[in-house]
Coordinates of N, CA and C in Angstrom, one line a residue:
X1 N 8.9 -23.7 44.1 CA 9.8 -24.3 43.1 C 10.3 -23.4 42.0
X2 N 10.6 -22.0 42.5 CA 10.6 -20.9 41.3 C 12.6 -21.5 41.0
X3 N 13.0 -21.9 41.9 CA 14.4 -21.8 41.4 C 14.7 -23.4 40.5
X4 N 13.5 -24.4 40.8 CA 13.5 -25.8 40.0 C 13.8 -25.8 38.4
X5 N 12.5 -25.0 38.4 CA 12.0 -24.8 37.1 C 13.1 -24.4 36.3
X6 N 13.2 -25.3 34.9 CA 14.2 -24.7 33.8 C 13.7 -23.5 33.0
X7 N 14.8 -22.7 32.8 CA 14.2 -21.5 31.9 C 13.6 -21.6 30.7
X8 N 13.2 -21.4 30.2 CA 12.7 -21.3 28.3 C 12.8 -20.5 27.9
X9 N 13.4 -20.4 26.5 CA 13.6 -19.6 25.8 C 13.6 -18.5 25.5
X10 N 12.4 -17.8 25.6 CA 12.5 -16.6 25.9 C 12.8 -16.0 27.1
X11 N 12.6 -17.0 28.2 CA 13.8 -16.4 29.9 C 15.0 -16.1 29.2
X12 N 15.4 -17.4 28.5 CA 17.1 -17.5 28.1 C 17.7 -16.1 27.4
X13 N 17.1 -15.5 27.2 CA 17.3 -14.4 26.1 C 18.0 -14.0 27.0
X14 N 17.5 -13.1 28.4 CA 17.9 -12.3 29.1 C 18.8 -12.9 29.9
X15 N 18.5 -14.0 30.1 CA 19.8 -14.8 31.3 C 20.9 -15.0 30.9
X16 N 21.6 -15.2 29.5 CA 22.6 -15.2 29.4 C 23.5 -14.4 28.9
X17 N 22.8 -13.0 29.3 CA 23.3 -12.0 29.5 C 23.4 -11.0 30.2
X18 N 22.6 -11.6 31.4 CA 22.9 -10.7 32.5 C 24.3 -10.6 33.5
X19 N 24.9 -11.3 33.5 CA 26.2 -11.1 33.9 C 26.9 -9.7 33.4
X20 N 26.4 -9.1 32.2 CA 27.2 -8.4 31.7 C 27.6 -7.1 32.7
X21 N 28.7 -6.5 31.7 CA 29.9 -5.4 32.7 C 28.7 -4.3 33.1
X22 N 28.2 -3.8 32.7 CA 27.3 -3.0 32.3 C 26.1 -2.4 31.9
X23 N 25.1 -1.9 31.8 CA 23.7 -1.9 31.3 C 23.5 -1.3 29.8
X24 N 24.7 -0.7 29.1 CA 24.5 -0.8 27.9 C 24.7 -1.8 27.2
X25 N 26.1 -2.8 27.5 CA 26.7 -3.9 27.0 C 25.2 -5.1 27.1
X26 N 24.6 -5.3 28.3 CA 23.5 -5.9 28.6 C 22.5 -5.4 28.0
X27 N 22.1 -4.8 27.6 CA 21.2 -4.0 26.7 C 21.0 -4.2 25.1
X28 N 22.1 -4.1 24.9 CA 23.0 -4.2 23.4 C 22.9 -5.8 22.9
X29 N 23.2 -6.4 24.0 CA 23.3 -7.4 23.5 C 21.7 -8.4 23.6
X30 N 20.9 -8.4 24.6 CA 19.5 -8.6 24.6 C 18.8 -8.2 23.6
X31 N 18.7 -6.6 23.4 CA 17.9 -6.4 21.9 C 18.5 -7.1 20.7
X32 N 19.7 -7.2 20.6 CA 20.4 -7.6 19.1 C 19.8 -9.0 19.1
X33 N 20.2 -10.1 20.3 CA 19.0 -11.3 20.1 C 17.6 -11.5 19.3
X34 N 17.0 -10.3 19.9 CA 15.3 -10.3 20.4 C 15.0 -8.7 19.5
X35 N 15.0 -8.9 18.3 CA 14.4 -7.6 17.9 C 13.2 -7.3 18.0
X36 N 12.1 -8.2 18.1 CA 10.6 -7.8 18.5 C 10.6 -7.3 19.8
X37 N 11.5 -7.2 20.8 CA 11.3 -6.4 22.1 C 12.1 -5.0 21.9
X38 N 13.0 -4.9 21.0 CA 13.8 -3.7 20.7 C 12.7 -2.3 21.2
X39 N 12.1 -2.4 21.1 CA 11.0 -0.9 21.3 C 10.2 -1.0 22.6
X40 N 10.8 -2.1 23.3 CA 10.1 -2.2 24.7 C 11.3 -2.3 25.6
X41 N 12.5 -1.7 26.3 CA 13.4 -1.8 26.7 C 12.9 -1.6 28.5
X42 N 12.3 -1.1 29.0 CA 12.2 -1.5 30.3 C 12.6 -1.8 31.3
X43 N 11.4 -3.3 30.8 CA 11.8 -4.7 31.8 C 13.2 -5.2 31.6
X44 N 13.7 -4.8 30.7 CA 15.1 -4.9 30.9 C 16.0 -4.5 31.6
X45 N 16.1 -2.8 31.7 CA 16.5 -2.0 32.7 C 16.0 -2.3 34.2
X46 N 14.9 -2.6 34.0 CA 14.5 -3.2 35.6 C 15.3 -4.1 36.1
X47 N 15.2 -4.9 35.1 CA 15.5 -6.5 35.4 C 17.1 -6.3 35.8
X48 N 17.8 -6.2 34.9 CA 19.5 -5.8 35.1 C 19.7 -5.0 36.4
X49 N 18.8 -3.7 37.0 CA 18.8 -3.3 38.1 C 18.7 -4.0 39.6
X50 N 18.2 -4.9 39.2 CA 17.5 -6.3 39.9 C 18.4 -6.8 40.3
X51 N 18.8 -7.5 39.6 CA 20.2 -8.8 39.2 C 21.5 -7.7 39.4
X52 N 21.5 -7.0 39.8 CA 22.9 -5.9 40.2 C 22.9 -6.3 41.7
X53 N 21.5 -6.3 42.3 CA 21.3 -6.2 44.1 C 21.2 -7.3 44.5
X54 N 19.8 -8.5 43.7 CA 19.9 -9.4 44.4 C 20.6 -10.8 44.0
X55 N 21.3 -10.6 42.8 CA 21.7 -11.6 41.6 C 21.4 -12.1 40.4
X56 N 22.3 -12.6 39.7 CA 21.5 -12.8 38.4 C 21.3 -14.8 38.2
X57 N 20.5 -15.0 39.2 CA 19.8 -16.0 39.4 C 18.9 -16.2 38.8
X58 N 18.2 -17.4 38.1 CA 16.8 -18.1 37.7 C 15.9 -17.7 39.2
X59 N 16.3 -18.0 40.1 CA 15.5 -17.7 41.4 C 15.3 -16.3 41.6
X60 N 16.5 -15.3 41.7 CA 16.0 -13.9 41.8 C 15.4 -13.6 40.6
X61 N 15.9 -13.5 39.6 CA 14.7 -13.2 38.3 C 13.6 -13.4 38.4
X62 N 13.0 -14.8 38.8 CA 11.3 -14.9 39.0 C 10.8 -14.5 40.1
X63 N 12.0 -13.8 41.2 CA 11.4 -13.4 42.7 C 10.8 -11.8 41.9
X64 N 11.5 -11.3 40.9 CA 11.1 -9.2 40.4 C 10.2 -9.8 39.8
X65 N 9.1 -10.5 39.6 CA 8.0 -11.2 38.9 C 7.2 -11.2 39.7
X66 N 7.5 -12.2 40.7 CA 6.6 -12.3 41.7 C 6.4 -11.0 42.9
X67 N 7.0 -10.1 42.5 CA 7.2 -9.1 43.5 C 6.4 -7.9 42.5
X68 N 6.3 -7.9 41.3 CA 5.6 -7.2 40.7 C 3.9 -7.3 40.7
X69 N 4.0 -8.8 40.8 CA 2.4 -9.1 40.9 C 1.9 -9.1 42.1
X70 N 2.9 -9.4 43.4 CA 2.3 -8.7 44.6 C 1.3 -7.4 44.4
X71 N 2.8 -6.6 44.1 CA 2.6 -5.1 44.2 C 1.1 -4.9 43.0
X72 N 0.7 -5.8 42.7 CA 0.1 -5.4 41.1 C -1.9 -5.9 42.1
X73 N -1.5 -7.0 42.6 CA -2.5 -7.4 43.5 C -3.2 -6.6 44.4
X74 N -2.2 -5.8 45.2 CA -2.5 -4.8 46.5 C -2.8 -3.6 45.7
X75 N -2.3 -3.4 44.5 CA -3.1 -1.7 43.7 C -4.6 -2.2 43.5
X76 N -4.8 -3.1 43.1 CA -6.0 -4.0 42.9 C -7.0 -3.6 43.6
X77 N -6.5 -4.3 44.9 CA -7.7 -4.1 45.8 C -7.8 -2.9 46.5
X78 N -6.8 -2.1 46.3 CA -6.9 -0.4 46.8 C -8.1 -0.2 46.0
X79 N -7.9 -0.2 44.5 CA -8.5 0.5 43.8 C -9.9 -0.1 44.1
X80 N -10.2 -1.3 43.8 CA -11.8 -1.9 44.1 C -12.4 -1.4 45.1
X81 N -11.4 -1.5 46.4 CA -12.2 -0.6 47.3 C -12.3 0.8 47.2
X82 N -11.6 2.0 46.7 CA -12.1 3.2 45.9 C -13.4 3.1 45.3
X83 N -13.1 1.9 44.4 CA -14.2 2.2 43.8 C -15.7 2.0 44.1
X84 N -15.8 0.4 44.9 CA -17.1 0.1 45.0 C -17.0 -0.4 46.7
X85 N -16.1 -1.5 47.2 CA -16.4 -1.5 48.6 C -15.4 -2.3 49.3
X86 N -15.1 -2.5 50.4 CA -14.1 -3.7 51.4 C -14.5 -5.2 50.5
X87 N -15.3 -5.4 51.0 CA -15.5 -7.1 50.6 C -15.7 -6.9 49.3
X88 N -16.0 -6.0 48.0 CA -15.5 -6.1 46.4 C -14.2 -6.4 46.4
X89 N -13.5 -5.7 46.8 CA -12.0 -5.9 46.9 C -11.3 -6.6 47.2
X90 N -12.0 -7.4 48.0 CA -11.5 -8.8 48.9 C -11.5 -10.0 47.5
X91 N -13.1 -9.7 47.3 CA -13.6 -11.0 46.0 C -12.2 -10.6 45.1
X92 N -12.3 -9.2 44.4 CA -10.7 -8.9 43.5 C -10.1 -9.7 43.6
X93 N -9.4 -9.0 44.6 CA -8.4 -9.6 45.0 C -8.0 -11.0 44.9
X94 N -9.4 -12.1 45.2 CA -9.1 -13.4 45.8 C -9.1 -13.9 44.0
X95 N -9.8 -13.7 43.5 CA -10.2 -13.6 41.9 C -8.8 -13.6 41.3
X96 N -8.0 -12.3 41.1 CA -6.9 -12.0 40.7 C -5.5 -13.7 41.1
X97 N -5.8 -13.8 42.3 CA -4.5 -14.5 42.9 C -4.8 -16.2 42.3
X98 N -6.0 -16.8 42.0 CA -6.4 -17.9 41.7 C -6.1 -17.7 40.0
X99 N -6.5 -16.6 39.4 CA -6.3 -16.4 38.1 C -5.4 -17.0 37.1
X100 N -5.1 -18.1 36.7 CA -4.1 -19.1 36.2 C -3.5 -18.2 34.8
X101 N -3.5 -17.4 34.3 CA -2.5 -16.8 33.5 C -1.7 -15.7 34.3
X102 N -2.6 -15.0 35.4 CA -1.8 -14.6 36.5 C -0.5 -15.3 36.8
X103 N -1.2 -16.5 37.6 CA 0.3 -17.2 38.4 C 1.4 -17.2 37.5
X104 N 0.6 -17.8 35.9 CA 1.4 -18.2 34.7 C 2.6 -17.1 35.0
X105 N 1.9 -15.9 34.4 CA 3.1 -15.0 34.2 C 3.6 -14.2 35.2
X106 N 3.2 -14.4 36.3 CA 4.0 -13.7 38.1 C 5.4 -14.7 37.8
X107 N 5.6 -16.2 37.5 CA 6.9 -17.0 37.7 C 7.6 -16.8 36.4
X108 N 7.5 -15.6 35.6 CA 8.1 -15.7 34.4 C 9.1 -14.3 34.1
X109 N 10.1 -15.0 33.7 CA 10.9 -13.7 33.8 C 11.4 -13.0 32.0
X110 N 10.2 -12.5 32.1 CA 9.6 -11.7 31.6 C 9.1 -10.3 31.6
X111 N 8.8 -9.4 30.7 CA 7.9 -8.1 31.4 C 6.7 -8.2 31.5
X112 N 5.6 -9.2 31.5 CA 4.1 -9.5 31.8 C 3.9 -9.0 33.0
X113 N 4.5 -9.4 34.0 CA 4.0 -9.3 35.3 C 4.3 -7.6 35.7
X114 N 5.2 -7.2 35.3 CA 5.5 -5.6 35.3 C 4.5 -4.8 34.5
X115 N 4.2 -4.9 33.3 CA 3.4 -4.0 33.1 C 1.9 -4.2 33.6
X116 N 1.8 -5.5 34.2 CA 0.5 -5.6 34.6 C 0.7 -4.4 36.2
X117 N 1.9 -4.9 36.5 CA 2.2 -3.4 38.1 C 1.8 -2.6 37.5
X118 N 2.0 -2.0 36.4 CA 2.0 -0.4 36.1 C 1.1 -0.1 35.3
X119 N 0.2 -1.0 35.2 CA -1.5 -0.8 34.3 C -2.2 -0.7 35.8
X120 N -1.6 -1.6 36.8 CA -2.6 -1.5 38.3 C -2.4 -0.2 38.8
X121 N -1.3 0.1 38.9 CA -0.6 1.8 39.4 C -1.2 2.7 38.5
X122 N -1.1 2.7 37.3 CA -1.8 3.7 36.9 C -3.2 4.0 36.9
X123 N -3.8 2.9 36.8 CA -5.9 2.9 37.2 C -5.2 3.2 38.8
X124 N -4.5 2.8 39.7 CA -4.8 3.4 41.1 C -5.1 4.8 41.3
X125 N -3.5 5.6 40.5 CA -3.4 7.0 40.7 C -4.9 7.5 39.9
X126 N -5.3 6.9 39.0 CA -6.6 7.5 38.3 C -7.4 7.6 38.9
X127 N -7.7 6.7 39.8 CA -9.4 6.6 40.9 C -9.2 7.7 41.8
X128 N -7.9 7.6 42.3 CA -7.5 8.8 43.5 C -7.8 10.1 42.5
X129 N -6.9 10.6 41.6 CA -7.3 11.5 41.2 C -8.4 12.0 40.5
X130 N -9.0 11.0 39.9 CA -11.2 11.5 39.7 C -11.8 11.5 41.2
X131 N -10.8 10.9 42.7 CA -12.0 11.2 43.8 C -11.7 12.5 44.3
X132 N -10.5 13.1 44.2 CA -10.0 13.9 44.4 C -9.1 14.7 44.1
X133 N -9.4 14.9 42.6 CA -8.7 16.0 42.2 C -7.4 16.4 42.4
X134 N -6.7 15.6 43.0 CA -5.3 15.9 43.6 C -4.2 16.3 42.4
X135 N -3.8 16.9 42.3 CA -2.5 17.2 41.0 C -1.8 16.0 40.8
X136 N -0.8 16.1 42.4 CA 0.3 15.1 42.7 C -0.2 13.4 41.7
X137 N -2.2 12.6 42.2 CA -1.8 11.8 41.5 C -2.7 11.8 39.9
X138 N -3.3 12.8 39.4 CA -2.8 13.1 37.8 C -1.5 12.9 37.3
X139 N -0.5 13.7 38.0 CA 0.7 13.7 37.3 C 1.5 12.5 37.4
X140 N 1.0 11.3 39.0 CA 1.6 10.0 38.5 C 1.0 9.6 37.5
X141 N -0.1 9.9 37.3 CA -1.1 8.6 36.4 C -0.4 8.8 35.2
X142 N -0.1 10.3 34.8 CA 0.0 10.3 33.7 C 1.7 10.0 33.3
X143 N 2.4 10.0 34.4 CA 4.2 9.6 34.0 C 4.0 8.3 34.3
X144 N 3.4 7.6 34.9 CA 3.3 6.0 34.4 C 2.5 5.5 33.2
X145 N 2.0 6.1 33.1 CA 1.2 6.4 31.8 C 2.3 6.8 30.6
X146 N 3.0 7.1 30.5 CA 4.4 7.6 29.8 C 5.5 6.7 29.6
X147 N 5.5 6.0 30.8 CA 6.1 4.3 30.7 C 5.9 3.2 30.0
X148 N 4.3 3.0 29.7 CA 3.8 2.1 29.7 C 4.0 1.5 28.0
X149 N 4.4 2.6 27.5 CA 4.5 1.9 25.5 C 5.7 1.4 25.7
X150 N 6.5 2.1 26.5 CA 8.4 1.3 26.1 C 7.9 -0.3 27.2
X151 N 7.8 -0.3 27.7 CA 7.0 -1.6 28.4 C 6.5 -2.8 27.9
X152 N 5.9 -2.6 26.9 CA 5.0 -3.3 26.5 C 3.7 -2.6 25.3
X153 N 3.7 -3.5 24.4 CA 2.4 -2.7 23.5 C 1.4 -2.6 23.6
X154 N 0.3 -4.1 24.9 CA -0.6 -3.7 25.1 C -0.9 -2.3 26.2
X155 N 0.4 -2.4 27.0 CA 0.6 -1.2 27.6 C -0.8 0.1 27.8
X156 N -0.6 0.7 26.5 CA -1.0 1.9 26.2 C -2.7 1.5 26.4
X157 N -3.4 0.4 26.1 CA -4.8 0.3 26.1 C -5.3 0.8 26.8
X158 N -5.1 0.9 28.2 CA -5.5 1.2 29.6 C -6.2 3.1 29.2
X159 N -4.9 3.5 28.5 CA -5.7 4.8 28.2 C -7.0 5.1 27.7
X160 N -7.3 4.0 27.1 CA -8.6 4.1 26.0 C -9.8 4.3 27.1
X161 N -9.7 3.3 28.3 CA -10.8 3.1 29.4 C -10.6 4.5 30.3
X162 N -9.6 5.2 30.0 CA -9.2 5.9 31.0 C -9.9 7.5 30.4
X163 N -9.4 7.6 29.3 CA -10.0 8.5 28.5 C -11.7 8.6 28.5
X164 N -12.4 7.5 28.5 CA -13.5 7.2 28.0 C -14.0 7.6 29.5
X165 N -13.5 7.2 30.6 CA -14.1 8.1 32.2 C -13.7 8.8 32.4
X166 N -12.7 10.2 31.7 CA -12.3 11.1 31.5 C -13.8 11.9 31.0
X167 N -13.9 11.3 29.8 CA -15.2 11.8 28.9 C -16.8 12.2 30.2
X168 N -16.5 11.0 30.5 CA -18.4 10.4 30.9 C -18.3 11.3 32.4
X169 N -17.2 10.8 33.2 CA -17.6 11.5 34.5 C -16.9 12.9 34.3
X170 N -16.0 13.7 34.2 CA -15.6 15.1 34.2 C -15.6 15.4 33.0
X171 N -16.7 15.5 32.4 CA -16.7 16.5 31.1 C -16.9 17.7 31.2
X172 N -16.9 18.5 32.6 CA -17.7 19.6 32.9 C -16.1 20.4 33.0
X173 N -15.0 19.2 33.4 CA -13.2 19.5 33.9 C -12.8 20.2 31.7
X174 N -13.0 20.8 31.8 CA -12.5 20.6 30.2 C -11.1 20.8 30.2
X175 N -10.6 21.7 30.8 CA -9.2 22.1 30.9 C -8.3 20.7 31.3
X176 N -8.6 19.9 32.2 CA -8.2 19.0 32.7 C -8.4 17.9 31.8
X177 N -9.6 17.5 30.7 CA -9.4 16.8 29.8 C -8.2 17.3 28.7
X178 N -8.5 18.7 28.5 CA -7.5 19.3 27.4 C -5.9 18.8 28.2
X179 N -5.4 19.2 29.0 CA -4.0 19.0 29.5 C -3.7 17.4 29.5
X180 N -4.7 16.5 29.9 CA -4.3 15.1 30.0 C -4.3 14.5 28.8
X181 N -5.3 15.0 27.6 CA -5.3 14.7 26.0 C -4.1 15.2 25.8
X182 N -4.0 16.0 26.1 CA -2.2 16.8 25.2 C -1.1 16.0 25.9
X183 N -1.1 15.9 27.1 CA 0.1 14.9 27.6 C 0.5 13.4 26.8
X184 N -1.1 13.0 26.5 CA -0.8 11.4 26.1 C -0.7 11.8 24.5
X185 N -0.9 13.0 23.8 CA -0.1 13.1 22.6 C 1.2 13.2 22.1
X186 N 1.5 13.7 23.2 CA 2.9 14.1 23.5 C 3.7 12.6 23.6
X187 N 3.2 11.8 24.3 CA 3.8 10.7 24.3 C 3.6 9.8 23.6
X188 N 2.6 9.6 23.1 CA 2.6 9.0 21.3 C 3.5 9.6 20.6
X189 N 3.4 10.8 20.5 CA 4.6 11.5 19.2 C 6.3 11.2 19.9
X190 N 6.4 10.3 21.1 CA 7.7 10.4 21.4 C 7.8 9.2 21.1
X191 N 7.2 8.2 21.5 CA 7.3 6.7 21.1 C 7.0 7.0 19.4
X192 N 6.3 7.1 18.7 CA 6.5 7.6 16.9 C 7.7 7.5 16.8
X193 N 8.6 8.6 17.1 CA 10.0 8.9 17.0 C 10.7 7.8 17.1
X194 N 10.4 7.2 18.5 CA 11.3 5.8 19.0 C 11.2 4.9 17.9
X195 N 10.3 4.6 18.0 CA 9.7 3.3 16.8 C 10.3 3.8 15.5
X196 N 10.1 5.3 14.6 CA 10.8 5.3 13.5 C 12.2 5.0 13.5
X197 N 13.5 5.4 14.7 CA 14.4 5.3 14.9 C 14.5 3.9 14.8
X198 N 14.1 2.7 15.8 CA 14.3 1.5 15.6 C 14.0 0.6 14.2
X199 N 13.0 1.2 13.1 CA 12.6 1.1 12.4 C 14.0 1.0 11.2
X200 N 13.7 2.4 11.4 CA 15.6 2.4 10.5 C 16.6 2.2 10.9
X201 N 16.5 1.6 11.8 CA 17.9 1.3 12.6 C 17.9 -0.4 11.7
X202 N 16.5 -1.6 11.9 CA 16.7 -2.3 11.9 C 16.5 -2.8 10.0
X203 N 15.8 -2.0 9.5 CA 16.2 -1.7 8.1 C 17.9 -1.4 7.4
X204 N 18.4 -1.2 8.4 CA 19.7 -0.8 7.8 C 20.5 -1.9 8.3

């Protein structure tokens, strides 16, 4: 019943202006509504990317929702099984899909269901890369990790847990703590920037 359902308000933001010519004109005009999302632009750019291919439907909109928490579910149980076993993963998994703020916000067209993708993707690339060392997924972990503030604000937490098994299991890696601390500073001091910019943007 994803296409039944009436929008609310905060859907509305974005729906009545997805038709627009363009992704700045659509842009422009979503944040000017909605200034508490102004410093999370994203799910917006997703979303408009979306509604270019498959339409700017109530029904396609909640399908990039529901298609995020798929995708958000199967990192899930990758990782559980990384971490501890097949049938841990399974329970996850089965846990995750029953989860009633889940469903809540998979049918919402919204950025919830997206950054929850890209908090699952980035703990994925992290387990791979503490099992093995691999460059390739450090360097995803840490460019979705780079995403994750314009996204959303709880976003960034994930680092805290990430840092803290940075600490406990490879403390012996120092170089490799030193490069991934300096990355995620780097990306604080860019979102700083962002935020002062919107800051006086919206002061003025």
């Amino acid at each position: 019943g994803l296409g039944r359902e009436v929008a609310w308000h905060d859907e509305v933001l974005s729906l009545r202006h997805i038709d627009a010519p363009d992704l700045r004109s659509f842009m422009s005009e979503v944040l000017s509504n909605d200034v508490g999302i102004k410093p999370f632009p994203v799910y917006f750019v997703v979303q408009y990317g979306w509604s270019s291919v498959f339409g700017p439907t109530v029904l396609s909109l909640r399908m990039l929702s529901v298609t995020c928490s798929i995708g958000a579910l199967l990192l899930l149980i990758g990782t559980t099984r990384r971490l501890y076993s097949e049938p841990a993963s399974w329970i996850a998994g089965a846990l995750f899909s029953v989860s009633l703020p889940h469903i809540y916000f998979a049918q919402e067209i919204r950025f919830y269901a997206l950054v929850t993708l890209l908090v699952a993707l980035s703990c994925y690339a992290f387990v791979r890369a503490m099992h093995y060392g691999e460059t390739r997924w450090w360097a995803l972990n840490i460019a979705v990790n780079a995403v994750l503030p314009w996204t959303h604000v709880y976003g960034p937490l994930v680092w805290i847990a990430q840092a803290f098994a940075l600490l406990l299991f490879q403390f012996r890696e120092r170089k490799l703590i030193v490069v991934w601390a300096l990355a995620h500073f780097a990306i604080c001091v860019a979102f700083a920037i962002w935020m002062f910019g919107i800051v006086r943007y919206v002061i003025e």
